[in-house]
Amino acid sequence: MKAKITKRLVDSLEPDPARDVLVWDTELAGFGLRVSRGGVKSYIFQYKFQRRARRITLGVHGRALTLEAARKLALARRLAVQAGGDPATEAQEAAAAPTVRDLETRYLAEHAAKRSKSTQRSAAQFFRLFLIPALGSRKVASVTWADLEAIHQRLAYIPYQANGLLSLASKAWSLAARWGWCPRDQPNPAHGHDRYPERVRGQALDREQLARLGAALDQEKPGSVAVAAFRFCLLTGCRPGEARTARWDTIDLSARLWKLPEAKTGPRAVYLGQAAVDVLAGLDRNGPFLFSGITPDVRIPTKPATHSDVKAATHSEAKPATLPGVAASRAHGGSKWPS
């Protein structure tokens, strides 16, 4: 059926239980209206590409797509065909284009997996908590500067994480361009944002402050696992998580070496000075861990010390050192007991 497609015609057409009703516009070649047997009215566009008839659906008639908007879409598709394009293939490719969820999967599997475990956890959290809820179903190539800026502004109350999100997104969209998921000449949406000032996370203690801290720790009862772990961090410069889970089978006292098989930056060896050796000499070697878990009354050799074990003790035991502006958990030079 051919007729000038008007709003009155669209509203008046009734479905045919036996077949779809097709109406082709007499003013714009290829533009049509389809009324399904169930009564759904959709705008369509039909054309020829390489001598083959192709048809695409522009959308369902309604508030989201009016007759005027559908006619404009059909005209745009017709101009594209005249320029040598194939709207149907382009629509299929657009529908199959990778989403931000796909970017998360590939980024974690091919990029983050080659980094440290803490980097992997951090990347997964940035995607899970911030990017996926806001943009998970969006096509990677469609994400804009404004999209990421909106997320960045919502995270203003946690500036470190907000800035970290931009760093991760910058790398992720750079890789997406390399993978062909978005045009290489398309600006990276994570670039050009004003980052938030970040509070200084801590400071190293000078010699006088270390002496006062040591004196305060000396007042604690001998054999305290928390104090020993804290001293071990001070004397080796290791990360708290590395110390808490350190095992005796990684310690070579004769060579004064501690071999970490899975450090944050990869396997490495730490030289143990005499003071660190003295700390280890004062420990009971009755389990696999240097610093085993504790309860108010019992030490548990089969479990490593927890964050709570050490944090509670060092915060109270280091208090007599009266180091204004310096948290005891920062004393080893900038890291902190993981929360």
XYZ file of C-alpha atoms in Angstrom:
339
model
C 0.000 0.000 0.000
C 1.243 3.475 -0.896
C 0.051 6.749 0.602
C 1.326 9.945 2.142
C 2.043 8.979 5.709
C 0.393 11.498 8.009
C -0.399 11.458 11.718
C -4.081 10.943 10.893
C -3.221 7.917 8.784
C -0.937 6.498 11.477
C -3.647 6.863 14.112
C -6.353 5.389 11.902
C -4.600 2.236 10.752
C -5.887 -0.956 12.348
C -3.952 -4.253 12.606
C -4.743 -7.211 10.358
C -4.832 -10.509 12.321
C -3.626 -12.371 9.238
C -0.521 -10.323 8.340
C 1.486 -7.185 8.958
C 0.173 -4.020 7.308
C 2.794 -2.074 5.304
C 2.352 1.483 4.088
C 5.030 3.132 1.910
C 5.274 6.900 1.858
C 4.703 8.582 -1.501
C 6.884 11.610 -0.642
C 10.084 10.005 0.754
C 11.212 6.887 -1.077
C 11.914 3.965 1.246
C 10.110 5.445 4.242
C 7.292 3.283 5.561
C 5.016 2.308 8.413
C 4.456 -1.265 9.614
C 1.502 -2.292 11.749
C 2.087 -5.715 13.270
C -0.666 -8.260 13.796
C -0.478 -7.359 17.481
C -1.088 -3.684 16.749
C 2.451 -2.321 17.228
C 3.156 0.538 14.791
C 6.784 0.914 13.710
C 8.541 3.203 11.256
C 10.819 1.464 8.751
C 13.228 2.357 5.974
C 13.966 0.190 2.939
C 16.761 0.648 0.416
C 19.090 -1.255 -1.895
C 22.771 -1.859 -1.214
C 24.892 -3.699 -3.768
C 21.680 -4.653 -5.599
C 20.218 -6.270 -2.484
C 17.116 -4.985 -0.706
C 17.767 -4.052 2.927
C 15.260 -2.955 5.534
C 15.783 -1.442 8.987
C 13.406 -0.464 11.774
C 13.676 3.170 12.797
C 11.622 2.754 15.939
C 8.170 2.296 17.430
C 5.624 5.072 16.970
C 4.879 6.955 20.165
C 6.164 9.707 22.401
C 9.774 8.587 21.982
C 9.495 8.618 18.178
C 7.004 10.902 16.456
C 6.176 10.823 12.746
C 8.243 13.969 12.167
C 11.293 12.496 13.950
C 10.956 9.213 12.067
C 10.792 11.042 8.733
C 14.021 12.897 9.605
C 15.723 9.621 10.495
C 14.622 8.069 7.215
C 15.918 11.076 5.269
C 19.281 10.806 7.040
C 19.488 7.106 6.175
C 18.617 7.834 2.556
C 21.395 10.432 2.308
C 23.797 7.895 3.833
C 22.849 5.320 1.212
C 23.368 7.851 -1.550
C 26.857 8.444 -0.138
C 27.620 4.722 -0.367
C 26.709 3.725 3.162
C 24.851 0.662 4.416
C 22.649 1.703 7.384
C 21.537 -1.859 8.182
C 25.092 -3.152 8.569
C 26.065 -0.050 10.515
C 23.115 -0.561 12.862
C 24.105 -4.190 13.440
C 27.688 -3.200 14.171
C 26.524 -0.478 16.552
C 24.284 -2.957 18.395
C 27.198 -5.390 18.738
C 29.693 -2.707 19.803
C 31.406 -3.376 23.157
C 29.860 -1.893 26.285
C 31.548 -0.629 29.427
C 30.799 -4.042 30.978
C 32.806 -5.617 28.157
C 35.573 -3.108 28.827
C 35.616 -4.130 32.492
C 35.971 -7.816 31.593
C 38.782 -7.323 29.110
C 40.613 -4.683 31.164
C 40.716 -6.908 34.231
C 41.653 -10.031 32.258
C 44.274 -8.581 29.931
C 45.662 -5.551 31.737
C 45.022 -5.621 35.484
C 45.796 -9.354 35.695
C 49.426 -8.587 34.841
C 49.691 -6.169 37.775
C 49.855 -6.746 41.506
C 46.967 -8.279 43.407
C 46.201 -4.997 45.149
C 46.081 -3.242 41.760
C 43.701 -5.925 40.485
C 41.419 -5.478 43.504
C 41.483 -1.700 43.160
C 40.638 -1.810 39.444
C 37.781 -4.242 40.043
C 36.365 -1.994 42.773
C 36.511 1.131 40.594
C 34.518 -0.639 37.893
C 32.076 -2.321 40.276
C 31.360 0.680 42.495
C 31.534 3.626 40.106
C 31.705 2.874 36.368
C 29.339 -0.073 35.977
C 26.380 1.369 37.957
C 26.496 4.568 35.899
C 27.676 3.401 32.481
C 27.624 -0.406 32.382
C 25.234 -0.768 29.430
C 26.664 2.157 27.464
C 28.787 1.560 24.375
C 32.438 2.279 25.090
C 32.706 4.637 22.108
C 29.664 6.634 23.250
C 31.024 7.596 26.682
C 31.890 11.292 26.807
C 33.923 13.682 28.910
C 30.678 14.898 30.490
C 29.720 11.341 31.529
C 32.952 10.848 33.479
C 32.894 14.400 34.821
C 29.453 13.745 36.326
C 30.813 10.684 38.158
C 33.932 12.594 39.230
C 31.833 15.376 40.736
C 29.616 12.898 42.608
C 32.778 11.529 44.247
C 34.068 14.922 45.407
C 33.685 13.798 49.030
C 36.309 11.075 48.427
C 38.901 12.935 46.326
C 41.522 10.178 46.305
C 39.071 7.669 44.831
C 37.627 10.278 42.452
C 41.064 11.006 41.018
C 41.940 7.314 40.948
C 38.828 6.635 38.890
C 40.033 9.106 36.248
C 43.441 7.424 36.145
C 41.869 4.012 35.616
C 39.428 5.348 33.002
C 42.242 7.063 31.135
C 44.103 3.770 30.758
C 40.939 1.793 30.019
C 39.801 4.060 27.175
C 43.341 4.268 25.823
C 43.351 0.475 25.586
C 39.851 0.544 24.064
C 41.170 2.730 21.232
C 44.067 0.314 20.742
C 41.611 -2.597 20.586
C 39.511 -0.809 17.966
C 36.562 -0.313 20.310
C 36.484 3.439 19.713
C 38.056 5.674 17.052
C 41.723 6.468 17.642
C 41.101 10.128 16.802
C 38.312 10.348 19.380
C 39.435 12.259 22.513
C 39.942 10.148 25.605
C 36.925 10.995 27.839
C 39.076 10.744 30.984
C 41.427 13.541 29.910
C 41.066 17.226 30.743
C 39.341 16.965 34.131
C 40.319 19.147 37.082
C 41.494 16.756 39.759
C 40.761 17.295 43.432
C 43.517 18.190 45.905
C 44.438 15.151 47.972
C 45.248 15.273 51.665
C 48.791 14.209 52.480
C 48.481 10.635 53.710
C 51.287 10.572 56.218
C 54.894 11.382 56.984
C 58.080 9.551 57.928
C 59.345 9.951 61.476
C 62.664 11.591 62.121
C 65.308 10.029 64.398
C 64.102 11.813 67.527
C 60.491 10.787 66.935
C 61.513 7.189 66.285
C 63.434 7.159 69.562
C 60.375 8.380 71.451
C 58.179 5.830 69.727
C 60.641 3.051 70.549
C 60.681 4.100 74.195
C 56.893 4.014 74.286
C 56.841 0.536 72.749
C 59.464 -0.664 75.250
C 56.961 0.026 78.021
C 54.643 -2.661 76.630
C 54.794 -6.202 78.034
C 57.413 -8.480 76.407
C 56.220 -10.839 73.692
C 53.437 -8.609 72.337
C 52.713 -9.836 68.805
C 51.243 -6.491 67.782
C 54.303 -4.550 68.943
C 56.669 -7.046 67.329
C 54.850 -6.763 63.995
C 54.879 -2.988 64.259
C 58.629 -2.945 65.005
C 59.265 -5.323 62.116
C 57.600 -2.873 59.730
C 59.659 0.001 61.106
C 62.911 -1.917 60.732
C 62.336 -3.419 57.283
C 60.194 -0.820 55.538
C 57.798 -3.579 54.478
C 54.091 -3.100 53.963
C 51.880 -3.997 56.939
C 50.019 -6.652 54.972
C 53.329 -8.292 54.062
C 54.426 -8.404 57.694
C 51.114 -9.698 59.046
C 51.139 -12.690 56.707
C 54.906 -13.384 56.724
C 55.760 -17.063 57.181
C 58.786 -18.653 58.858
C 59.590 -20.684 55.734
C 60.366 -17.422 53.900
C 62.953 -16.355 56.514
C 66.627 -17.295 56.185
C 68.202 -16.105 59.453
C 71.662 -17.384 58.536
C 71.687 -15.193 55.426
C 69.566 -12.508 57.087
C 67.120 -12.582 54.189
C 63.351 -12.524 53.956
C 62.129 -13.844 50.606
C 58.674 -12.534 49.721
C 57.119 -14.731 47.017
C 54.146 -12.434 46.289
C 54.986 -8.848 47.171
C 52.985 -5.966 45.678
C 55.650 -5.316 43.061
C 56.474 -8.998 42.531
C 58.784 -11.462 44.297
C 61.595 -9.756 46.170
C 64.113 -10.279 48.956
C 64.449 -8.028 52.011
C 67.733 -7.767 53.932
C 67.233 -8.095 57.691
C 69.376 -5.914 59.897
C 70.391 -7.048 63.363
C 67.519 -5.167 64.996
C 64.991 -6.975 62.798
C 66.671 -10.319 63.553
C 66.416 -9.502 67.270
C 62.657 -8.922 66.869
C 62.267 -12.348 65.271
C 64.427 -13.968 67.937
C 61.959 -12.808 70.569
C 59.025 -14.565 68.906
C 57.673 -18.010 69.743
C 58.140 -20.191 66.683
C 55.094 -22.383 67.212
C 53.242 -21.949 63.929
C 53.741 -21.055 60.250
C 53.349 -17.300 60.733
C 55.840 -14.880 62.275
C 53.030 -12.865 63.783
C 50.100 -15.142 64.477
C 46.559 -14.166 65.355
C 45.614 -13.218 68.878
C 42.507 -13.049 71.015
C 42.296 -11.342 74.415
C 43.606 -14.523 76.058
C 45.015 -16.833 73.396
C 47.512 -16.685 70.557
C 46.421 -18.730 67.514
C 49.534 -20.043 65.705
C 47.631 -21.260 62.635
C 46.234 -17.829 61.734
C 48.086 -14.652 60.724
C 47.709 -11.499 62.764
C 44.798 -9.344 61.640
C 44.554 -5.647 60.973
C 42.535 -5.281 64.181
C 45.187 -7.119 66.238
C 47.860 -4.617 65.373
C 45.844 -1.437 64.970
C 44.252 -1.658 68.415
C 47.570 -2.334 70.114
C 49.741 0.199 68.323
C 47.222 3.004 68.685
C 47.121 2.546 72.446
C 50.753 1.549 73.005
C 52.269 4.308 70.879
C 50.119 6.986 72.489
C 52.663 7.762 75.225
C 55.130 8.738 72.514
C 53.004 11.879 71.973
C 53.812 12.464 68.337
C 51.494 15.357 67.370
C 50.115 15.180 63.854
C 51.598 11.763 63.175
C 49.461 8.623 63.279
C 51.203 5.611 64.744
C 50.037 3.564 61.782
C 52.030 5.871 59.485
C 55.292 5.642 61.380
C 56.999 3.258 59.004
C 57.051 5.892 56.270
C 53.745 6.319 54.507
C 51.834 3.059 54.214
C 49.035 2.151 56.545
C 47.431 -0.932 57.980
C 44.858 -1.855 55.338
C 41.259 -1.146 56.270
